[in-house]
PDB file of C-alpha atoms in Angstrom:
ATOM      1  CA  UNK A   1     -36.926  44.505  62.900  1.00  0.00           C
ATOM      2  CA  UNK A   2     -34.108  42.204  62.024  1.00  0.00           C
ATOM      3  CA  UNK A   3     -34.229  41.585  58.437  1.00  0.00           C
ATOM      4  CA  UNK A   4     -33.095  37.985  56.958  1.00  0.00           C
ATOM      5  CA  UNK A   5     -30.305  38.285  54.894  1.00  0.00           C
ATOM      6  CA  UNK A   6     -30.614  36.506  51.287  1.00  0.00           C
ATOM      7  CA  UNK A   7     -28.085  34.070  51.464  1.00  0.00           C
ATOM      8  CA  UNK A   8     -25.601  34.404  48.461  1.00  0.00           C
ATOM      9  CA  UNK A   9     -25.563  30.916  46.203  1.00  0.00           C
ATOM     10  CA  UNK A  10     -22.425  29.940  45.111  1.00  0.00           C
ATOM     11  CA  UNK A  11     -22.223  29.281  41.755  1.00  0.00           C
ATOM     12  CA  UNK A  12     -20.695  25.667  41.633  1.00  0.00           C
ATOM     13  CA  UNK A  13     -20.932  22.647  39.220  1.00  0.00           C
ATOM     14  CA  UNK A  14     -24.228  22.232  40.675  1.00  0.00           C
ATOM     15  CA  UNK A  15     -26.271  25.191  39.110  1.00  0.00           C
ATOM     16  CA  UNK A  16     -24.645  24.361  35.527  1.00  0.00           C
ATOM     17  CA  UNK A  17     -27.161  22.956  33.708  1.00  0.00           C
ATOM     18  CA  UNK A  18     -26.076  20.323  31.214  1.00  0.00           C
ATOM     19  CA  UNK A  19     -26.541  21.366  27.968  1.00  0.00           C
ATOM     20  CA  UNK A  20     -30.093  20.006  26.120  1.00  0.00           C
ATOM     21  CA  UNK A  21     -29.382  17.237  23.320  1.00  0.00           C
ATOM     22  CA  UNK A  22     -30.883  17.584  20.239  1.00  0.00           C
ATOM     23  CA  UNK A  23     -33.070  14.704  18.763  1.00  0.00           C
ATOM     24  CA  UNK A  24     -31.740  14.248  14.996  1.00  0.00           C
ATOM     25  CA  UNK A  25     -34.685  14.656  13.266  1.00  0.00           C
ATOM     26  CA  UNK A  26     -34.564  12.754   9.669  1.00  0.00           C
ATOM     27  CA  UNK A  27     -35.268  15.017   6.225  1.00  0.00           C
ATOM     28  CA  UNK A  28     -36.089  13.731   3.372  1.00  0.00           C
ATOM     29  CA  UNK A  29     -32.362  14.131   2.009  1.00  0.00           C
ATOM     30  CA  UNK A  30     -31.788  12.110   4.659  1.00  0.00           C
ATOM     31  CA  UNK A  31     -33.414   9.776   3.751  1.00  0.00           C
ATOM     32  CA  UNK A  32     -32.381  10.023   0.193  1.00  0.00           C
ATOM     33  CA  UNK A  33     -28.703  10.232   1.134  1.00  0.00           C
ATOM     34  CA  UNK A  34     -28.624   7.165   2.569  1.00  0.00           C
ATOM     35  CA  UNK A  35     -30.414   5.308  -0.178  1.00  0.00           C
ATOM     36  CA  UNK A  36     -27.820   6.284  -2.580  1.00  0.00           C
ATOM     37  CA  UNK A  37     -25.047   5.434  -0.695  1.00  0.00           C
ATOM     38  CA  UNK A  38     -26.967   1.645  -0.086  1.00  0.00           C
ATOM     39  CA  UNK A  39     -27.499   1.151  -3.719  1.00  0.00           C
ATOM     40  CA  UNK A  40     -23.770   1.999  -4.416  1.00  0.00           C
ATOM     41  CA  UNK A  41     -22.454  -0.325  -1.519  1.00  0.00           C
ATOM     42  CA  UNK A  42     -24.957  -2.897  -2.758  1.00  0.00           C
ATOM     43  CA  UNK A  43     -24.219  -2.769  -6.593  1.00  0.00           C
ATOM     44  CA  UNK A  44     -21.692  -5.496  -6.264  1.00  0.00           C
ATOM     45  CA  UNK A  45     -23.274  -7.298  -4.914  1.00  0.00           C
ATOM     46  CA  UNK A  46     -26.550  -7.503  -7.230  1.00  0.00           C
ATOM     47  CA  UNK A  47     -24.162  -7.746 -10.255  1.00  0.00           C
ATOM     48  CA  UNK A  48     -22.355 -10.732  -8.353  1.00  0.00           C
ATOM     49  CA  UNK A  49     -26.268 -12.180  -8.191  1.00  0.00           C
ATOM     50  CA  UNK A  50     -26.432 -11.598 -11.578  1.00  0.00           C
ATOM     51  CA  UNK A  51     -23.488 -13.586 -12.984  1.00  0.00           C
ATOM     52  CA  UNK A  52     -24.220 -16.338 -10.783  1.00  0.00           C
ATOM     53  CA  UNK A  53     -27.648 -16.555 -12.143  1.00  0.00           C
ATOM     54  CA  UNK A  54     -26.263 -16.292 -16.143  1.00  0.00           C
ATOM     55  CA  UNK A  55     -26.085 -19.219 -18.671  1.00  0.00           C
ATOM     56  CA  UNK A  56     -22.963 -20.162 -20.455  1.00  0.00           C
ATOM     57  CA  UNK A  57     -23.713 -18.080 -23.493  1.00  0.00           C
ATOM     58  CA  UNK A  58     -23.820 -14.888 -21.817  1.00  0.00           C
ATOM     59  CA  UNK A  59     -20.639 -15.605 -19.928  1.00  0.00           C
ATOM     60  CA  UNK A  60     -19.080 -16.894 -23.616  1.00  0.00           C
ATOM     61  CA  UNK A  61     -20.226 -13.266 -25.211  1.00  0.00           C
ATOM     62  CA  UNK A  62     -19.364 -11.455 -21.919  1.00  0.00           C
ATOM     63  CA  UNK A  63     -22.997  -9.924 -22.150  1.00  0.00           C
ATOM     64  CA  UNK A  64     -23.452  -9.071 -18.295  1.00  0.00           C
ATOM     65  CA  UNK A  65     -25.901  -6.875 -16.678  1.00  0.00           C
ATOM     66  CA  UNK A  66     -26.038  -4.982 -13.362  1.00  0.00           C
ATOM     67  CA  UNK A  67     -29.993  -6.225 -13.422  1.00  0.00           C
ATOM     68  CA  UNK A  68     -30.148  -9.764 -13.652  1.00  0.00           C
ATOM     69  CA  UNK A  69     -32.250 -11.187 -17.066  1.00  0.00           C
ATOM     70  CA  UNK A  70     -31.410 -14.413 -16.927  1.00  0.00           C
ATOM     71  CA  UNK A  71     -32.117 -16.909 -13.981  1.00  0.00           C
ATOM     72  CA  UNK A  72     -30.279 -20.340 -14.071  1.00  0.00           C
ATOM     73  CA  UNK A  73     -30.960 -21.232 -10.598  1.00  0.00           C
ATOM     74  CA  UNK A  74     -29.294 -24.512 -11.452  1.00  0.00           C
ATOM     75  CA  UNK A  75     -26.344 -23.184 -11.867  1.00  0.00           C
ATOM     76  CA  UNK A  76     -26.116 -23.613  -8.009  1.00  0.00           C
ATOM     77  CA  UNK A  77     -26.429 -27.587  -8.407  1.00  0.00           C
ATOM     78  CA  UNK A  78     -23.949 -27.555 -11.145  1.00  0.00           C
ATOM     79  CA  UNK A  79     -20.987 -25.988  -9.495  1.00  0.00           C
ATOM     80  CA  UNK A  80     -21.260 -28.820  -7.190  1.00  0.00           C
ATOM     81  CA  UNK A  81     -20.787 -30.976 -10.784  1.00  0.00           C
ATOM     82  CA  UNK A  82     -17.372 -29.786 -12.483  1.00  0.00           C
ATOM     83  CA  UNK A  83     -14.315 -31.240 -12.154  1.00  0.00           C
ATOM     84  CA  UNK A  84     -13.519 -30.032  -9.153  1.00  0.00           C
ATOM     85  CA  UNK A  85     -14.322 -31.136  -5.880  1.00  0.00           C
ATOM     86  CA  UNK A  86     -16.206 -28.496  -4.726  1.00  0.00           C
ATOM     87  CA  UNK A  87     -18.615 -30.127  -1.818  1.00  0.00           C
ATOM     88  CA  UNK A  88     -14.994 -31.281  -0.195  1.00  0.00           C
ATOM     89  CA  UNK A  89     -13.963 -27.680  -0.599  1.00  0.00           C
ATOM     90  CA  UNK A  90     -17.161 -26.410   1.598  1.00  0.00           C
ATOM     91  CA  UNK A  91     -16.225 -29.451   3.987  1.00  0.00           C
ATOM     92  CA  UNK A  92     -12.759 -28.507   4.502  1.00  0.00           C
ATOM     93  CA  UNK A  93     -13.868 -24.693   5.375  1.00  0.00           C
ATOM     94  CA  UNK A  94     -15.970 -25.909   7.577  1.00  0.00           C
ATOM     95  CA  UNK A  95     -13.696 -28.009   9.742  1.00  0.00           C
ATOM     96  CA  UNK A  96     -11.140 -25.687   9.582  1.00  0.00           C
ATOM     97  CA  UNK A  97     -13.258 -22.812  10.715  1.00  0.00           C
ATOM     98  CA  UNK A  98     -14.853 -24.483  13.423  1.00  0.00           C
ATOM     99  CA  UNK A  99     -11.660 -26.266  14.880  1.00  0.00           C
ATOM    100  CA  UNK A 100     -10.063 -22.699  14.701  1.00  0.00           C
ATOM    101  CA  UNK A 101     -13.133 -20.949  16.212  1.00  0.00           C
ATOM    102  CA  UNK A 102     -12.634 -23.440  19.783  1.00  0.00           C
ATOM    103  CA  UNK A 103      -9.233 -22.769  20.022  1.00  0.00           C
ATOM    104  CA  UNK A 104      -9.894 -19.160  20.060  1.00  0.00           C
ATOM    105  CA  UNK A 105     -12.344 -19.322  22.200  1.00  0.00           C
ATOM    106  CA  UNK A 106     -11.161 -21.285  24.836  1.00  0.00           C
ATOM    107  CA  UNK A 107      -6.947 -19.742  24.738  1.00  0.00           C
ATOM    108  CA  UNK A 108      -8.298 -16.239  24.782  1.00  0.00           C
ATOM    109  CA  UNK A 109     -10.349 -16.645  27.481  1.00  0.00           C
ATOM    110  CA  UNK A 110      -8.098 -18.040  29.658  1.00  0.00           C
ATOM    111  CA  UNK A 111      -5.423 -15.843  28.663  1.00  0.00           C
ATOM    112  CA  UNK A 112      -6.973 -12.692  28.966  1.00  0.00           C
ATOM    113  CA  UNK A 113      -8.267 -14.129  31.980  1.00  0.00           C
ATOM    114  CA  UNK A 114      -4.855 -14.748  33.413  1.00  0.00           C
ATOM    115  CA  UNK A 115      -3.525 -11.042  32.419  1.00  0.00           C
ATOM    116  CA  UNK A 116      -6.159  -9.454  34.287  1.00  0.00           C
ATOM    117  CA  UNK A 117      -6.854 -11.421  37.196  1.00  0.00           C
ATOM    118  CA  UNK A 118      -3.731 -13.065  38.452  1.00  0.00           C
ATOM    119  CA  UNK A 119      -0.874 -11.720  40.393  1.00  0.00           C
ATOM    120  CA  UNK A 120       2.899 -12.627  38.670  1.00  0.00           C
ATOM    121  CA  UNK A 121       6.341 -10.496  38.823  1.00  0.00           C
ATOM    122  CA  UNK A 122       6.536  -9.201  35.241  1.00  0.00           C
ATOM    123  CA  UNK A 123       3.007  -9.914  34.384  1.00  0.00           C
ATOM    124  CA  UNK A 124       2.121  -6.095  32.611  1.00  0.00           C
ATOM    125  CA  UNK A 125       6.154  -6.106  30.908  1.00  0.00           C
ATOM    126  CA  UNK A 126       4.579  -9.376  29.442  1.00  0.00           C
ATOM    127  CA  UNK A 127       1.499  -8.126  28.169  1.00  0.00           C
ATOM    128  CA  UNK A 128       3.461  -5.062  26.337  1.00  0.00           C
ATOM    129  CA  UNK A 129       5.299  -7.699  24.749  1.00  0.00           C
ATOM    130  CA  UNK A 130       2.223  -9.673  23.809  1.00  0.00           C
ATOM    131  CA  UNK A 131       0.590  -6.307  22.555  1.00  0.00           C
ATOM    132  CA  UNK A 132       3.928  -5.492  20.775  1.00  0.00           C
ATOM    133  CA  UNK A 133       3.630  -8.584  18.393  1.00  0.00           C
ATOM    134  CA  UNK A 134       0.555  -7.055  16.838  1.00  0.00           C
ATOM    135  CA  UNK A 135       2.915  -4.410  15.130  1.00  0.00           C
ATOM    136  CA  UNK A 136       4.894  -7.209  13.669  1.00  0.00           C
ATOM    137  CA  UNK A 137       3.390  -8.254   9.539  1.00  0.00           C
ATOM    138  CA  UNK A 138       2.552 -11.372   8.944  1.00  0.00           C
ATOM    139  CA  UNK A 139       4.793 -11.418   6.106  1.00  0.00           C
ATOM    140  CA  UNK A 140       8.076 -11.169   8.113  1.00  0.00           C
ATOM    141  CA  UNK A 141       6.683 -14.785  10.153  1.00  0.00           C
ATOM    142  CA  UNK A 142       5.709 -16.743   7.074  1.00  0.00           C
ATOM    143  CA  UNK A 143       8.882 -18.042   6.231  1.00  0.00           C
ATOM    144  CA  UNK A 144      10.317 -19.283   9.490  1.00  0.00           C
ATOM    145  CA  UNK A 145       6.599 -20.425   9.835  1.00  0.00           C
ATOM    146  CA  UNK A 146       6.847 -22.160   7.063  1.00  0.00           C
ATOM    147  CA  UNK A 147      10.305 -23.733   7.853  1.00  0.00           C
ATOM    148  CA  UNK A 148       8.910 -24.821  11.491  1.00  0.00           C
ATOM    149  CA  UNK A 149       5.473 -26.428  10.459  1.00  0.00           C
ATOM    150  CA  UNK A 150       7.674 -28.538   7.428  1.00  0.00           C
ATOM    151  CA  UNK A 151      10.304 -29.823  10.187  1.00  0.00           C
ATOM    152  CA  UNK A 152       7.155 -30.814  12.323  1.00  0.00           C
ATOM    153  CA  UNK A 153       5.528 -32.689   8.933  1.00  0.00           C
ATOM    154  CA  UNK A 154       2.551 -30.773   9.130  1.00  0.00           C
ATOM    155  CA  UNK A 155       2.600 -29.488   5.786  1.00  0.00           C
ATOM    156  CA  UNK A 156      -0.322 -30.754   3.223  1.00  0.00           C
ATOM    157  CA  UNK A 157      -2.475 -31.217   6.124  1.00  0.00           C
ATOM    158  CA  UNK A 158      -5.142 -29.239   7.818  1.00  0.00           C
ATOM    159  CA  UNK A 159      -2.487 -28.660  11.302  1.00  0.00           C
ATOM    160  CA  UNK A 160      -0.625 -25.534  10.102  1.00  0.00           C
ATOM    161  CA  UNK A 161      -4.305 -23.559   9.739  1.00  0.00           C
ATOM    162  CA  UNK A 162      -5.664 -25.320  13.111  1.00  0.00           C
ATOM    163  CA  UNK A 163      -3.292 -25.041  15.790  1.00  0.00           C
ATOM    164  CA  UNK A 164      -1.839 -22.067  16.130  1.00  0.00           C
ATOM    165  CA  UNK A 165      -5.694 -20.418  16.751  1.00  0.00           C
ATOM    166  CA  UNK A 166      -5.455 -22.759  20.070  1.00  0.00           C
ATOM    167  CA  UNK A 167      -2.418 -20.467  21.021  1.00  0.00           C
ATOM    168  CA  UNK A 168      -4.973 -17.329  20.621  1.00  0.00           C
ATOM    169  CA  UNK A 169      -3.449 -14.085  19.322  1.00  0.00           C
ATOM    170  CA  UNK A 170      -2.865 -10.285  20.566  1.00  0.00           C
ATOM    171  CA  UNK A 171      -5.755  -8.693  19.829  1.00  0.00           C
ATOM    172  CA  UNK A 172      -7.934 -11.815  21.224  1.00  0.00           C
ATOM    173  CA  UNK A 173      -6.401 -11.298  24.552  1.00  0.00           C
ATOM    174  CA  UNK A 174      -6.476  -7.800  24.433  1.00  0.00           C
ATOM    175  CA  UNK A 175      -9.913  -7.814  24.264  1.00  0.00           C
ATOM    176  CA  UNK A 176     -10.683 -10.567  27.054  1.00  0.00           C
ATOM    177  CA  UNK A 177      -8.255  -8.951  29.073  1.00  0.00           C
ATOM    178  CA  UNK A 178      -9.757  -5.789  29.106  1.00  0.00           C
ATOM    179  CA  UNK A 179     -13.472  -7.074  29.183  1.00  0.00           C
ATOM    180  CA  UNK A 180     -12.445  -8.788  32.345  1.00  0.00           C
ATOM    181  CA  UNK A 181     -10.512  -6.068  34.179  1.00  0.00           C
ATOM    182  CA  UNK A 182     -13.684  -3.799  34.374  1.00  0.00           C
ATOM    183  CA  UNK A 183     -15.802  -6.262  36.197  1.00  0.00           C
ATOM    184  CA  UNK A 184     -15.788  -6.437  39.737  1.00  0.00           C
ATOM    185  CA  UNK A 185     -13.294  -7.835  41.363  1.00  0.00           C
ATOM    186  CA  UNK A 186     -15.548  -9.056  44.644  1.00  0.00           C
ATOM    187  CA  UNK A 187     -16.711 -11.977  42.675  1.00  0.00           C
ATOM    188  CA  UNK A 188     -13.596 -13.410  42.388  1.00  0.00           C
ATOM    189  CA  UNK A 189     -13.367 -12.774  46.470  1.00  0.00           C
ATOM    190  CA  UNK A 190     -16.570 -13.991  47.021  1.00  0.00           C
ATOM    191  CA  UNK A 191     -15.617 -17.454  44.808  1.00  0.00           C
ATOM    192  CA  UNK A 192     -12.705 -18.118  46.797  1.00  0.00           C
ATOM    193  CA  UNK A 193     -14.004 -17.367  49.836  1.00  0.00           C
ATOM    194  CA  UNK A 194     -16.117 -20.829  48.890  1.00  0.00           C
ATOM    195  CA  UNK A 195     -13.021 -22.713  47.659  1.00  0.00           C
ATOM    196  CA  UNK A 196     -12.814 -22.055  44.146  1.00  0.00           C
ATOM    197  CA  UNK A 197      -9.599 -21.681  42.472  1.00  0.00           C
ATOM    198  CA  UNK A 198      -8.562 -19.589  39.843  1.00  0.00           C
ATOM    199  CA  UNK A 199      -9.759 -22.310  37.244  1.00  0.00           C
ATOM    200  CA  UNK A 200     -12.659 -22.774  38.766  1.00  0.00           C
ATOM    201  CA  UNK A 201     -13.663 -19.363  39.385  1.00  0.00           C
ATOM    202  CA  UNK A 202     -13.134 -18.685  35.260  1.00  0.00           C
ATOM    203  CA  UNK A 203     -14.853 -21.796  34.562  1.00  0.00           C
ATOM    204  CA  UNK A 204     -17.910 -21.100  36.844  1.00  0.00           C
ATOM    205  CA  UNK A 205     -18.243 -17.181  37.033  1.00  0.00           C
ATOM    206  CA  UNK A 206     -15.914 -15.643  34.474  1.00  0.00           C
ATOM    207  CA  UNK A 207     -16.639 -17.824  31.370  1.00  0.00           C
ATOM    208  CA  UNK A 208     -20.723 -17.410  31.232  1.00  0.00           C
ATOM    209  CA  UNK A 209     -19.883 -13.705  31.831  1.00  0.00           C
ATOM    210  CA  UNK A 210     -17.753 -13.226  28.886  1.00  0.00           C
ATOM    211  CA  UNK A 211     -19.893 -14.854  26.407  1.00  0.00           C
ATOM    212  CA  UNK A 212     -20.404 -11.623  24.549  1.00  0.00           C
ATOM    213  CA  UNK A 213     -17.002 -10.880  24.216  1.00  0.00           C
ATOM    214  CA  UNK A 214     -16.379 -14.428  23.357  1.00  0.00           C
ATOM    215  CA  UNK A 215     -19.194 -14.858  21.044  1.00  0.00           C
ATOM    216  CA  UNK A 216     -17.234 -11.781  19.144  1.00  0.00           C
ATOM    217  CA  UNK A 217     -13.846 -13.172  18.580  1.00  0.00           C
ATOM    218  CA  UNK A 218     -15.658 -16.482  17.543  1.00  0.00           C
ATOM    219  CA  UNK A 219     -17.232 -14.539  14.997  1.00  0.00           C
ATOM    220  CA  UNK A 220     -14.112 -12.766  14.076  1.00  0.00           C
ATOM    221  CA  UNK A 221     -11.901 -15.824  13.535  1.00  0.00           C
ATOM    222  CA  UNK A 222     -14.464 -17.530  11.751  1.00  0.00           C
ATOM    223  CA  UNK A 223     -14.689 -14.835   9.419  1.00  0.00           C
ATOM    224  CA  UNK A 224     -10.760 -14.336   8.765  1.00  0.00           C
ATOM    225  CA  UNK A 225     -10.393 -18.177   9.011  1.00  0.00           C
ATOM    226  CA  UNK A 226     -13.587 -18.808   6.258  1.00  0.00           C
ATOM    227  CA  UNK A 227     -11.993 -16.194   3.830  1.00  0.00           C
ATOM    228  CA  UNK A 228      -8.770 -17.282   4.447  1.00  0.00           C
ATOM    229  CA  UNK A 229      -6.827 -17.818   0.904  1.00  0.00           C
ATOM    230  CA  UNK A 230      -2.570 -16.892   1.827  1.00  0.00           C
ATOM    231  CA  UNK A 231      -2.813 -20.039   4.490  1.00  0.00           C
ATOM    232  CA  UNK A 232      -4.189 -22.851   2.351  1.00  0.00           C
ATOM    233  CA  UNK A 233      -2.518 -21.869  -0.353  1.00  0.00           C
ATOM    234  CA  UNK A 234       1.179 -22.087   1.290  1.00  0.00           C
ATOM    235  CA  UNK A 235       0.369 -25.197   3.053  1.00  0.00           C
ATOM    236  CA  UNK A 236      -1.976 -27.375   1.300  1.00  0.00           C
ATOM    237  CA  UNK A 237      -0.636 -29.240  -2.074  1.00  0.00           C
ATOM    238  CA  UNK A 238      -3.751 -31.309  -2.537  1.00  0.00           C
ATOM    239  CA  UNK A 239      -6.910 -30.625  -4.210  1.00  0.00           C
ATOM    240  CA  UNK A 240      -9.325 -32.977  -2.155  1.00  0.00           C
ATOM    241  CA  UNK A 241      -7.903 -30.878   1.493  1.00  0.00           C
ATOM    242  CA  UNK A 242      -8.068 -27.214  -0.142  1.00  0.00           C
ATOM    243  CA  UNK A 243     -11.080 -25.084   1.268  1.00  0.00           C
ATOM    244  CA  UNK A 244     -13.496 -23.055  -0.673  1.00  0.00           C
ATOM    245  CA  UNK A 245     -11.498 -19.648  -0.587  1.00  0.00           C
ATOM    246  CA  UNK A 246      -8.621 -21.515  -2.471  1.00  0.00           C
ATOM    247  CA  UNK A 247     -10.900 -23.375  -4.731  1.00  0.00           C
ATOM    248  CA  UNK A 248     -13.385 -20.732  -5.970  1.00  0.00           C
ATOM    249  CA  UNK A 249      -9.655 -19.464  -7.592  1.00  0.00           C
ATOM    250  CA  UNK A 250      -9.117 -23.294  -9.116  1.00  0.00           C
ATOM    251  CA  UNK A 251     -12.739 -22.830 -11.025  1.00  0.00           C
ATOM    252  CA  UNK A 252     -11.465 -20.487 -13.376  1.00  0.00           C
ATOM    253  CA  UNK A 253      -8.476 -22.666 -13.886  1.00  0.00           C
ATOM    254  CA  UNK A 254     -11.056 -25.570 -15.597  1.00  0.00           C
ATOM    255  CA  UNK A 255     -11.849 -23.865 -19.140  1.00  0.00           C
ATOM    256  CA  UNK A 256      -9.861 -24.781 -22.220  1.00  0.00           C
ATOM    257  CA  UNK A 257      -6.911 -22.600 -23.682  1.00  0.00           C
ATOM    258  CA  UNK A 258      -8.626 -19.213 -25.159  1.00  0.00           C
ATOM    259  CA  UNK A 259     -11.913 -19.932 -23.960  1.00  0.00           C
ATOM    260  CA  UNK A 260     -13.366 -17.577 -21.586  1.00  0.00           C
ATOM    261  CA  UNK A 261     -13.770 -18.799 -17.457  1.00  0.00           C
ATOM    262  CA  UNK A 262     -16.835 -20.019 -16.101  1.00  0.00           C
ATOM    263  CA  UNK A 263     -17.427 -17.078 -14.603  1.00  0.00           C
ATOM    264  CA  UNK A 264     -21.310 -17.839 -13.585  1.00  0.00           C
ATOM    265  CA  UNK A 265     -19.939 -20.490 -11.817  1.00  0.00           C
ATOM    266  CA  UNK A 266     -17.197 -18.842 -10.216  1.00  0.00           C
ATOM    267  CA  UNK A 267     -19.369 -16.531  -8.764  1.00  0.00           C
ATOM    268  CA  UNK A 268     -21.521 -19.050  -7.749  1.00  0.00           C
ATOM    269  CA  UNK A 269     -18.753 -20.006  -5.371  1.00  0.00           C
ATOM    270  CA  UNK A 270     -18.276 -16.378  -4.404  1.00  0.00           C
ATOM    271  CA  UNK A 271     -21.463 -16.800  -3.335  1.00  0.00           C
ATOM    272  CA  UNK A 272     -21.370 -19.832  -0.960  1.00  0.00           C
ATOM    273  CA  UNK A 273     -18.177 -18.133   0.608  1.00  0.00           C
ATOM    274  CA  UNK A 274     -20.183 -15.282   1.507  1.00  0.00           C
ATOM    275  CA  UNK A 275     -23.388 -15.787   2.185  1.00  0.00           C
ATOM    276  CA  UNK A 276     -22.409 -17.872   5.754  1.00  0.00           C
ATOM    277  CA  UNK A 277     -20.691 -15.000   6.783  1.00  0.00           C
ATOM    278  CA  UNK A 278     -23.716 -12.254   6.237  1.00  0.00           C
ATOM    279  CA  UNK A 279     -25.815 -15.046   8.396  1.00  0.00           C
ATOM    280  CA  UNK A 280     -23.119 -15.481  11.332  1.00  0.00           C
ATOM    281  CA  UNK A 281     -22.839 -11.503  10.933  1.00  0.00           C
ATOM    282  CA  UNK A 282     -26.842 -11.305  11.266  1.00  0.00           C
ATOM    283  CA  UNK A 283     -27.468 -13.629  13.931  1.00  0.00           C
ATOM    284  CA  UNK A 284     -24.480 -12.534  16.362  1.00  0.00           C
ATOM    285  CA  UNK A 285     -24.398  -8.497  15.803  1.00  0.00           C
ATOM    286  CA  UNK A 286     -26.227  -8.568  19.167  1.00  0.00           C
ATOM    287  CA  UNK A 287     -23.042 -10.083  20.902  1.00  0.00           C
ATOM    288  CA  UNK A 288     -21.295  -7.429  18.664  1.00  0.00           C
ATOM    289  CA  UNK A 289     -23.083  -4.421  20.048  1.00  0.00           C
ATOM    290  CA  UNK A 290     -23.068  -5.838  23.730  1.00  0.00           C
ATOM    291  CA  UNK A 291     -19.390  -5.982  23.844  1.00  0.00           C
ATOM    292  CA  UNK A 292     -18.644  -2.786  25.640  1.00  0.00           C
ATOM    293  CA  UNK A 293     -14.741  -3.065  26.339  1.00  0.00           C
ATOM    294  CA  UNK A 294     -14.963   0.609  27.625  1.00  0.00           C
ATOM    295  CA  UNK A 295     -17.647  -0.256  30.085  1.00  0.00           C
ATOM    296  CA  UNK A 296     -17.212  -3.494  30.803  1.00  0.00           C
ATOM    297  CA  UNK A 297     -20.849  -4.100  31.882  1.00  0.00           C
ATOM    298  CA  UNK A 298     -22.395  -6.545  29.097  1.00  0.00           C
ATOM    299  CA  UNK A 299     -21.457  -9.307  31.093  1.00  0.00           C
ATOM    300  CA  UNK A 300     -23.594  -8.451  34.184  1.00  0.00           C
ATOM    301  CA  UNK A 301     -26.453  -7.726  32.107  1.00  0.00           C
TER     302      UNK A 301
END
């Protein structure tokens, strides 16, 4: 009787088995751990809260308190009262933020658009070049920055902080550029194929894609732009065009010779500059998390 022979398996990638991950279970260290380290990262923070909310005599006697005691609530209306133009100082962050934030948006887009989708001699020797500046400090360009955006009159105005964001920067491209190069390159076909040109194609297809991405470096230059205190500081001269970061610095400036600074006040002011950016932070960590450059897939979502 012929007997069937057992065939002999191979042992190939297909009879490893993967290896079983491990749910992280919490403990109650765990737990504990982590509350620690929250009530150390949020300790300034409460003892900021706690300034803000102080009246003059505690500031005058230097009597402050991790825990607040005191609440002056109006100490919020009267910071908007002292000498200094402080509502013109919100203003002015504002308008430069926002006018910074477009030009970031819409110059990154369509160059990191242009490095991964079009076809020039010299195009990746130009984007090693554009990567390159990124190792370059800012300190070695503020000078001849300085000397450029004097010849062009633009000093003591609002230009210098404005337009070079419309001009985008290395990382910003970086970023779009990769973003872009991982999606498929068939739409693009597809778009032309119906008559759309390259401008049309980004305006159409590309730029709705790439709102995550997008949506992330307008939250990153409105951050660096909204803190931003070396800029105003070397360019503006006048009080009524300084933004909040620079005049936050001017409210200690307003007490008399040996008296101490209104420091309730000042951080007060501390925190109107913050508190917009923990919003934009809360309401757009979504587009943070969704912007896989890796993957390249959280515009086709």
């Amino acid at each position: 009787m012929a007997t069937l022979a057992t065939p002999v398996r191979k042992r190939g990638h297909e009879d490893r088995q993967a290896p079983a991950v491990r749910a992280f279970h919490a403990t109650p260290f765990t737990y504990g751990t982590l509350l620690i380290v929250a009530a150390i990262l949020t300790t300034p923070l409460v003892f900021v809260g706690s300034i803000a909310l102080s009246s003059d005599a505690t500031v005058n006697n230097g009597a402050f308190t991790i825990i607040p005691r005191e609440f002056h609530w109006d100490n919020f209306s009267r910071v908007f009262g002292t000498e200094l133009p402080v509502g013109t100082f919100l203003l002015n962050s504002v308008l430069i933020s926002l006018f910074s934030v477009v030009g970031q948006v819409l110059s990154s887009g369509l160059v990191g658009y242009a490095f991964a989708r079009l076809r020039a001699p010299g195009k990746n020797t130009m984007f090693l070049i554009v990567i390159a500046t990124m190792m370059i400090p800012t300190q070695i360009t503020m000078i001849p920055q300085f000397i450029l955006f004097r010849d062009l009159g633009w000093v003591n105005t609002f230009l210098p902080l404005i337009v070079p964001n419309f001009f985008s920067n290395a990382f910003n491209v970086f970023l779009v550029r990769q973003f872009v190069s991982r999606l498929p390159s068939e739409l693009d076909e597809a778009a032309m194929m119906d008559g759309l040109g390259f401008f049309g194609i980004y305006r159409r297809i590309m730029f709705p894609m790439l709102r995550p991405v997008l949506i992330a470096i307008g939250i990153f230059t409105l951050t660096h732009t909204w803190g931003d205190f070396m800029g105003p500081l070397i360019y503006l001269n006048d009080e009524s065009k300084m933004p909040l970061a620079l005049g936050v610095q001017y409210i200690t400036a307003t007490s008399q010779a040996g008296q101490a600074p209104p420091w309730n006040l000042v951080m007060v002011g501390s925190i109107l500059l913050a508190l917009p950016m923990i919003l934009v932070y809360y309401l757009g960590q979504k587009y943070l998390y969704e912007m896989d450059i890796s993957g390249g897939s959280a515009g086709v979502k």
